[in-house]
mmCIF file of C-alpha atoms in Angstrom:
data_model
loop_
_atom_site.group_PDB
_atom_site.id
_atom_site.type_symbol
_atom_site.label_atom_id
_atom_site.label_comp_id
_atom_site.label_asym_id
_atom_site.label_seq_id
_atom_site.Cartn_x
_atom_site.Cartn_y
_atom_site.Cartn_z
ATOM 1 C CA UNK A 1 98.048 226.808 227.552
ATOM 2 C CA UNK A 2 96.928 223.712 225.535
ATOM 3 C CA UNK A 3 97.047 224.725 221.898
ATOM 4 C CA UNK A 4 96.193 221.469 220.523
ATOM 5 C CA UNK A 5 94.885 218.006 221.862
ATOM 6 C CA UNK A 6 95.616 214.369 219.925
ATOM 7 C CA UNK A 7 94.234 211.380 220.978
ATOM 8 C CA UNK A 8 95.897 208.057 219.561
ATOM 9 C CA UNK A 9 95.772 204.446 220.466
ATOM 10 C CA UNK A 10 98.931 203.089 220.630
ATOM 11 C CA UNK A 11 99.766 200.879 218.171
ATOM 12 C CA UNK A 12 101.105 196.791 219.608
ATOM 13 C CA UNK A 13 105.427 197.531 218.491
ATOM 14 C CA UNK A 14 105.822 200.107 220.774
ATOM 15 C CA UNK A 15 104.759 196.995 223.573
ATOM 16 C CA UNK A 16 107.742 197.543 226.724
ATOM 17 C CA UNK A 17 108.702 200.958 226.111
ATOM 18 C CA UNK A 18 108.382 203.501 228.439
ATOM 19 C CA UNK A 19 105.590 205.544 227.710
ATOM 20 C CA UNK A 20 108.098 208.915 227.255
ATOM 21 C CA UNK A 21 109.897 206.790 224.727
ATOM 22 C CA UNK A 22 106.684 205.689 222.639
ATOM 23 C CA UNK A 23 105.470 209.252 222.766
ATOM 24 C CA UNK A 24 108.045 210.247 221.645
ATOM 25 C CA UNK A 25 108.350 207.848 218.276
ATOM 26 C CA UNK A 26 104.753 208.974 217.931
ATOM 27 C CA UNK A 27 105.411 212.161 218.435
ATOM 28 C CA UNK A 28 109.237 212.820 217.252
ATOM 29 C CA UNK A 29 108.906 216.925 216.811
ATOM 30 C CA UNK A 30 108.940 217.144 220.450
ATOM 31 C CA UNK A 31 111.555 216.412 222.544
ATOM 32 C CA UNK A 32 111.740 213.772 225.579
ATOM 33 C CA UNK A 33 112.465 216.043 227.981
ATOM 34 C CA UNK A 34 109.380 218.297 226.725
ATOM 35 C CA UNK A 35 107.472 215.390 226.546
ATOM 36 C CA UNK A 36 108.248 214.500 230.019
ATOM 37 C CA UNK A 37 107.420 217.830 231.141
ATOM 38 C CA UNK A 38 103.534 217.565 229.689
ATOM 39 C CA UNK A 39 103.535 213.897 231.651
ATOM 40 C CA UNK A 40 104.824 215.519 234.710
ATOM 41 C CA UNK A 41 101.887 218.616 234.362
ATOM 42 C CA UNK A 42 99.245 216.043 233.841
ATOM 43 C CA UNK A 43 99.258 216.162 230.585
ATOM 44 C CA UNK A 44 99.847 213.079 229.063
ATOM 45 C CA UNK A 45 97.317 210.401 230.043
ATOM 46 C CA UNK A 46 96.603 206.861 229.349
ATOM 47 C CA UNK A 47 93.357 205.488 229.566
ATOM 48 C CA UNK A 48 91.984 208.690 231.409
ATOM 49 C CA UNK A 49 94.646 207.967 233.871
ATOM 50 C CA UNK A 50 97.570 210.535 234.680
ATOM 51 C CA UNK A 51 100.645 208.208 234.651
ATOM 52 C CA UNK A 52 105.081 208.784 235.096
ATOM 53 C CA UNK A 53 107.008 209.174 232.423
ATOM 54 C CA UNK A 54 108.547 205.039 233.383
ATOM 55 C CA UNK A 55 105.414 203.590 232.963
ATOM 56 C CA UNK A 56 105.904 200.514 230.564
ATOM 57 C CA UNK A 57 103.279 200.644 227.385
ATOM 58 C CA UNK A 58 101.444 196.957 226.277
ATOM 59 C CA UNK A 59 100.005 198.190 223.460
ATOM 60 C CA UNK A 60 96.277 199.164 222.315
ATOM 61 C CA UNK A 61 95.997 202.030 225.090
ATOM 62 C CA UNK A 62 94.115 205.088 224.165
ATOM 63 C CA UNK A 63 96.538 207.829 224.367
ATOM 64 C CA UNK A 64 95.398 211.558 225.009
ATOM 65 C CA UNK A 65 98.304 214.635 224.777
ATOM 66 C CA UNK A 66 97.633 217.765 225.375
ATOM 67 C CA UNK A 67 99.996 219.710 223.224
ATOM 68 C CA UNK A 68 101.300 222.615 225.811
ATOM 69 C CA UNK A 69 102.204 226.284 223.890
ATOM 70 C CA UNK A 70 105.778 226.831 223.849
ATOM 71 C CA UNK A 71 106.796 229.356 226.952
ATOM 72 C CA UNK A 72 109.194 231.431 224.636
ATOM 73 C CA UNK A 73 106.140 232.347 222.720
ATOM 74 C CA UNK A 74 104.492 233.992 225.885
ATOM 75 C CA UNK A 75 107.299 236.775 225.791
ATOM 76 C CA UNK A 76 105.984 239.535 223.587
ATOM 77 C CA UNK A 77 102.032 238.502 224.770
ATOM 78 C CA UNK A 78 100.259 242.032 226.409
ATOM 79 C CA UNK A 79 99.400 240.841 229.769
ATOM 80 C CA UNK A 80 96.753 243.191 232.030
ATOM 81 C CA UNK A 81 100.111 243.712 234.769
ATOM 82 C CA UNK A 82 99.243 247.413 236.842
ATOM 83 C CA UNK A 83 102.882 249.485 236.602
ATOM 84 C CA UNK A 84 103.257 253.219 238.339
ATOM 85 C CA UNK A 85 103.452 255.307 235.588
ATOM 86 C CA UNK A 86 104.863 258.678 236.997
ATOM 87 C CA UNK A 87 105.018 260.863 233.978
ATOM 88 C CA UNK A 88 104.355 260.776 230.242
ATOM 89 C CA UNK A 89 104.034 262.959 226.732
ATOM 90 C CA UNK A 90 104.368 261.278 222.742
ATOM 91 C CA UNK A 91 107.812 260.551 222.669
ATOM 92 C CA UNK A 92 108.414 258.708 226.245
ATOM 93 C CA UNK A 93 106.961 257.620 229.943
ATOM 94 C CA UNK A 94 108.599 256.708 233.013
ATOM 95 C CA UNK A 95 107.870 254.122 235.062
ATOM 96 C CA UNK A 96 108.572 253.317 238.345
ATOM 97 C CA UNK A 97 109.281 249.197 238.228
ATOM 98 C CA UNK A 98 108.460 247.683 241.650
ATOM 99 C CA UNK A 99 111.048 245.571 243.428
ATOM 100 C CA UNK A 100 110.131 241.521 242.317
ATOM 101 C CA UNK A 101 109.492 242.571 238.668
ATOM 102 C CA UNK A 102 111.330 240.957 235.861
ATOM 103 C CA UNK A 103 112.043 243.878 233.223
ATOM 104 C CA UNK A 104 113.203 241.471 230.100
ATOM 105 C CA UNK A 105 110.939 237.737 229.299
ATOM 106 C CA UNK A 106 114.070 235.474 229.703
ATOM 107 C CA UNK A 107 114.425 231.570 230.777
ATOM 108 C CA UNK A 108 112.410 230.928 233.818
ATOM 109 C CA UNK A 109 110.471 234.556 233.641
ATOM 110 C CA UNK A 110 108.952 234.119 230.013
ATOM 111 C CA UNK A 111 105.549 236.293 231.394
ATOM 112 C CA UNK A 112 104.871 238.378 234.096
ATOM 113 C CA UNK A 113 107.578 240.822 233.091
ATOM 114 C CA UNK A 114 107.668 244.753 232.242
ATOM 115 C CA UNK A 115 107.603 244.017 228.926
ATOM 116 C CA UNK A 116 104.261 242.354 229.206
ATOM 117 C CA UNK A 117 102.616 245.155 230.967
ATOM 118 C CA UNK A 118 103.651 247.785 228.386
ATOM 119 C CA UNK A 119 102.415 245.870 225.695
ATOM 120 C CA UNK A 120 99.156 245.931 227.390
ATOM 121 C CA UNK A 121 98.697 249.799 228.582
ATOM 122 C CA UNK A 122 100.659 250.485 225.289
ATOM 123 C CA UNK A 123 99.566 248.243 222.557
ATOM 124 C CA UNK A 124 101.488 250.773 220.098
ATOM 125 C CA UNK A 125 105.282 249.679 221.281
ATOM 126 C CA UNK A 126 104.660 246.252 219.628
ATOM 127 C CA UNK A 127 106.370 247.795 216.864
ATOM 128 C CA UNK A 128 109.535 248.667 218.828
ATOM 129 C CA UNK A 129 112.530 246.674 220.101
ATOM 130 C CA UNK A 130 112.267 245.657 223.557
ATOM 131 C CA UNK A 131 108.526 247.595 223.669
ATOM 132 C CA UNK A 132 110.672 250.442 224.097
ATOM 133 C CA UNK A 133 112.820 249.369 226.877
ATOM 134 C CA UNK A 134 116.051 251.115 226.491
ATOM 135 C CA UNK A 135 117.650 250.155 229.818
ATOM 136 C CA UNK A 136 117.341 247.084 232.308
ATOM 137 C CA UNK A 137 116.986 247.137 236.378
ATOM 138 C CA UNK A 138 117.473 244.200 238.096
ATOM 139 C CA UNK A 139 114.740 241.914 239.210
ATOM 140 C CA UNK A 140 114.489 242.965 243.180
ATOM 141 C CA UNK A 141 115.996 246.480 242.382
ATOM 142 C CA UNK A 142 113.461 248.892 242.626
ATOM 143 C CA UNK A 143 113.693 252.436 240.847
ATOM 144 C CA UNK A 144 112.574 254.691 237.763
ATOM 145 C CA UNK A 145 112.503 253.235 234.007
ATOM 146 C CA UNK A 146 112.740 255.684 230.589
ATOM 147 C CA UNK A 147 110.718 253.748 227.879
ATOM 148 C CA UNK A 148 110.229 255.113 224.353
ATOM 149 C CA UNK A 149 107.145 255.366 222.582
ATOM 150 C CA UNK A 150 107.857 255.574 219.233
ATOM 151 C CA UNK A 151 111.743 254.842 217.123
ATOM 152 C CA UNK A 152 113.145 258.400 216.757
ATOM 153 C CA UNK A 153 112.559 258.726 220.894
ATOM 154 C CA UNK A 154 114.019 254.659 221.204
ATOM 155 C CA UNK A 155 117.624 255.652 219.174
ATOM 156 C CA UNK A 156 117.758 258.859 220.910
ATOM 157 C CA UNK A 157 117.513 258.088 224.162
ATOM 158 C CA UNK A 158 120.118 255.157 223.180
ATOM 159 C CA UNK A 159 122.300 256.981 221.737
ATOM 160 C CA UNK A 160 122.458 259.611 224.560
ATOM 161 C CA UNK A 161 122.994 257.018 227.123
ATOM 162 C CA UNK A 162 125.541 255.767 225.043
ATOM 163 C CA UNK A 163 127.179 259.321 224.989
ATOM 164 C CA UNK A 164 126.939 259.254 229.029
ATOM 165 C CA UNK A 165 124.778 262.337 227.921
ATOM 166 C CA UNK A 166 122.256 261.025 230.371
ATOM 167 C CA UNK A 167 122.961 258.930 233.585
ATOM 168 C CA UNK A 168 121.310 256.546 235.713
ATOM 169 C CA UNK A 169 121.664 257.054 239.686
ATOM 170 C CA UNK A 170 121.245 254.520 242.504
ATOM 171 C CA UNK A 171 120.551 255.025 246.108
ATOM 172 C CA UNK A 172 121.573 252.181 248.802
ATOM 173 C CA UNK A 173 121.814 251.715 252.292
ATOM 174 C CA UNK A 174 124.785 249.801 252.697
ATOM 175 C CA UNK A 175 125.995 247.866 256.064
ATOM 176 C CA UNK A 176 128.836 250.529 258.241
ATOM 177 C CA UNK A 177 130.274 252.991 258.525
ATOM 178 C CA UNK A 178 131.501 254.799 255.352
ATOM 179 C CA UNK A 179 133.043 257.905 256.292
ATOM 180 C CA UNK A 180 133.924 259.664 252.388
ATOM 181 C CA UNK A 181 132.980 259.291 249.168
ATOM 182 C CA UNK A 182 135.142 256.375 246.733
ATOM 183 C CA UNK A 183 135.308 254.212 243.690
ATOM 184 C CA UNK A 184 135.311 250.793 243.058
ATOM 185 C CA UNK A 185 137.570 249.799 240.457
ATOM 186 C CA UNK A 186 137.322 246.029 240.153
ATOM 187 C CA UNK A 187 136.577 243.596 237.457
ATOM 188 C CA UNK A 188 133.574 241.769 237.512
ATOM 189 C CA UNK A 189 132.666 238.320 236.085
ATOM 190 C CA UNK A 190 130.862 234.866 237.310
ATOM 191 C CA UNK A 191 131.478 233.919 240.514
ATOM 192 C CA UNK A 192 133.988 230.477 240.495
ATOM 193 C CA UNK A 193 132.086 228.885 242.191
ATOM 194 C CA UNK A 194 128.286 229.703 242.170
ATOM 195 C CA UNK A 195 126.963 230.180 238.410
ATOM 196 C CA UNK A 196 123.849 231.891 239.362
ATOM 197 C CA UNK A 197 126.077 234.823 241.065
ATOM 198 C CA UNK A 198 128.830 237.175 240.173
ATOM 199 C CA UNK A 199 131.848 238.030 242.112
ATOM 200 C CA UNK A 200 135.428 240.515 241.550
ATOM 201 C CA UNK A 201 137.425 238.402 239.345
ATOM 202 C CA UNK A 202 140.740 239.553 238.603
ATOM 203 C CA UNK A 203 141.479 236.887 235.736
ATOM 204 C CA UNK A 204 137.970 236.857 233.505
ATOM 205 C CA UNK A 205 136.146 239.421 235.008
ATOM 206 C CA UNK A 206 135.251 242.491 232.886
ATOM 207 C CA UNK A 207 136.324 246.070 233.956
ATOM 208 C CA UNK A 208 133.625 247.527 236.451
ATOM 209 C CA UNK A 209 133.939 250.957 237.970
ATOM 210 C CA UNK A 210 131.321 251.975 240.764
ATOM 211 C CA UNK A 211 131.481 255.684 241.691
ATOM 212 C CA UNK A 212 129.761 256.173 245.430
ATOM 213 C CA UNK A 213 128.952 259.282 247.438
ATOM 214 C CA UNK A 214 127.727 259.462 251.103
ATOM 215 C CA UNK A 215 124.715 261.206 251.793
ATOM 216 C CA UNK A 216 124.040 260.197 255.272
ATOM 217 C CA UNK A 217 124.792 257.886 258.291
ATOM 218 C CA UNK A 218 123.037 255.971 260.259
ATOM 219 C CA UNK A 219 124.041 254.145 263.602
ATOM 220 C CA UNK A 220 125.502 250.814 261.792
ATOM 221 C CA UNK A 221 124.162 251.553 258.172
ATOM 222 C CA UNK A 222 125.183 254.962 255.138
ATOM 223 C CA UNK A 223 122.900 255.787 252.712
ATOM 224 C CA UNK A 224 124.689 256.291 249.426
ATOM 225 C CA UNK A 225 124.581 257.700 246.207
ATOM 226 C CA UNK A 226 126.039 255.208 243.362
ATOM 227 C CA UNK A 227 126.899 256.300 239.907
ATOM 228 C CA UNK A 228 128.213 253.646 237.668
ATOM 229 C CA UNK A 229 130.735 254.091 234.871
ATOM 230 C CA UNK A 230 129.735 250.246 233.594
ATOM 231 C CA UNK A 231 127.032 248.295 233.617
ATOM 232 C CA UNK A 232 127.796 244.916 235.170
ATOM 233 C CA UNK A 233 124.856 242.511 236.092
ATOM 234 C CA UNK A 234 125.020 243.047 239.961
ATOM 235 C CA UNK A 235 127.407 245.633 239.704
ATOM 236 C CA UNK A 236 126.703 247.563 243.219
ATOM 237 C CA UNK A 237 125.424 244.880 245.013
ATOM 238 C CA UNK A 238 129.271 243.119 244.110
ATOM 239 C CA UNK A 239 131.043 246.191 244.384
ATOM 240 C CA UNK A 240 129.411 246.872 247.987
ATOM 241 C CA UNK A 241 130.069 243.294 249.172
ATOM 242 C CA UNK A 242 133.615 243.115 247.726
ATOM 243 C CA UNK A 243 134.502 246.530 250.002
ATOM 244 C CA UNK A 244 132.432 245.145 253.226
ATOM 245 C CA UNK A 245 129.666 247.384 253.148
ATOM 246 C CA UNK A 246 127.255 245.088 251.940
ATOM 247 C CA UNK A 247 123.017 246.498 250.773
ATOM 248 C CA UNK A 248 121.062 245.787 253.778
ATOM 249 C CA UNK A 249 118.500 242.878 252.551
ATOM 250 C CA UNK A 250 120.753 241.754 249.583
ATOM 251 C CA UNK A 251 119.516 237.708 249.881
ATOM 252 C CA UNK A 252 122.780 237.079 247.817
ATOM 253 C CA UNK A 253 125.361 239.475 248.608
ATOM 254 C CA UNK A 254 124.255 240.999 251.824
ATOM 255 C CA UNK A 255 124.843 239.346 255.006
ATOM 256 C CA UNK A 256 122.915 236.397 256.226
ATOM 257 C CA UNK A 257 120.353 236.246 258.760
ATOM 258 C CA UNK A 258 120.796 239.753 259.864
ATOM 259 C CA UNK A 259 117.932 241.760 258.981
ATOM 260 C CA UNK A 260 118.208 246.198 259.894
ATOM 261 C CA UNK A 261 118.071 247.544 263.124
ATOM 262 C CA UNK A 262 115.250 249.203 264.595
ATOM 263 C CA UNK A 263 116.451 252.448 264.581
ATOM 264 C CA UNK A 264 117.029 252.082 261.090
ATOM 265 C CA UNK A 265 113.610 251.199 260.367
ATOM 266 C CA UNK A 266 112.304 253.854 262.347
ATOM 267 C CA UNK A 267 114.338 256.511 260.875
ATOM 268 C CA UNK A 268 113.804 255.485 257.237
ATOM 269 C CA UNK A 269 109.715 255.615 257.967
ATOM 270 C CA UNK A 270 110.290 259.454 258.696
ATOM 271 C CA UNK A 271 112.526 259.864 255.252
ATOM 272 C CA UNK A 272 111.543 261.205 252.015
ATOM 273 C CA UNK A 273 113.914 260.082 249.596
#
């Protein structure tokens, strides 16, 4: 969103500078790289013409920036986002978050979260931490969400999870074979390798501990029941990998290319979980 537009003609010492550069004198409370950015979108012209970010300045050009709103700033903004509200009173509602949804605004997901959309069917949780949220689901995870309504409801239900007064339970189908319930007791940290992913890691990974219980089998596939005694980004989806019985779909953890059988599908369509 442009928040502000400034139109300056370029004065004759900033002649052989890039134009990022000599914005950037002109302009020194934003940063190059933000000020390439706005060049990049468009933003930035010379002239009335759209230029790149090496284009060499001569001086006397008419210079038009249009000052972009910050993308942290979208974070706590109400956005008109539909969300399957399943039950409700004063004190709470649950939600059921679809898979895809971001819950928390973050780098790279500053809008179009589950924050956004309770600020906008409840104006009222402006007032609380996190609108409410007292627990996070992962982006493509799928499942049901407590939020608070007001503070007393917000510490409580904090402090009960806290107290492992209250749980959380996950249901996967998981690639094999898996014949009695287990644990997996393995640490959990960043992968070595790939940033963006975790992984077991004996030497800086922090203690994880996945509790699973079969409630049926399939051909190739089990439906489980997963209770977790942590709560490790990726936790299951690691956990399952690391013992070979991977979710069916993960994109990152799963296995590649190999999408469920028919069977599977057919059987799941005549399930009510």
């Amino acid at each position: 969103m442009t928040i502000n537009k400034k139109q300056i003609l370029i004065p004759p010492e900033l002649n052989g500078l890039r134009i990022d550069s000599a914005v950037h004198k002109l302009l020194p409370e934003y940063s190059r790289g933000k000020i390439q950015a706005w060049i990049k979108g468009g933003h930035i012209t010379i002239d009335g013409q759209t230029i790149s970010s090496k284009k060499k300045i001569i001086g006397g050009e008419n210079l038009i920036i249009e000052i972009q709103e910050e993308e942290e700033l979208k974070q706590f903004r109400p956005e008109n986002i539909d969300i399957d509200i399943i039950y409700e009173d004063k004190d709470i509602f649950i939600v059921n978050k679809k898979p895809g949804m971001v819950v928390h605004p973050a780098a790279g997901n500053w809008g179009g979260t589950l924050l956004n959309a309770i600020l906008f069917h409840y104006p009222e949780n402006e007032v609380l931490a996190r609108a409410g949220i007292v627990h996070r689901l992962d982006k493509d995870t799928s499942g049901l969400m407590v939020v608070a309504r007001n503070e007393k409801a917000q510490l409580n239900l904090i402090k009960q999870l806290q107290d492992k007064e209250v749980k959380r339970e996950y249901r996967a189908i998981v690639w094999g074979q898996i014949w009695k319930n287990g644990t997996v007791n393995e640490p959990i940290g960043r992968h070595p390798t790939n940033r963006v992913r975790m992984a077991v890691n004996k030497i800086h990974g922090k203690e994880s501990v996945t509790h699973y219980d079969v409630l049926e089998r399939f051909g190739q596939h089990t439906y489980l029941r997963c209770n977790l005694e942590t709560g490790r980004t990726h936790q299951i989806r690691v956990h399952m990998s690391f013992i070979k019985s991977p979710i069916v779909g993960d994109p990152a953890y799963g296995m590649k290319k190999i999408i469920p059988l028919k069977q599977l599908s057919d059987e799941l369509k005549q399930k009510s979980f």
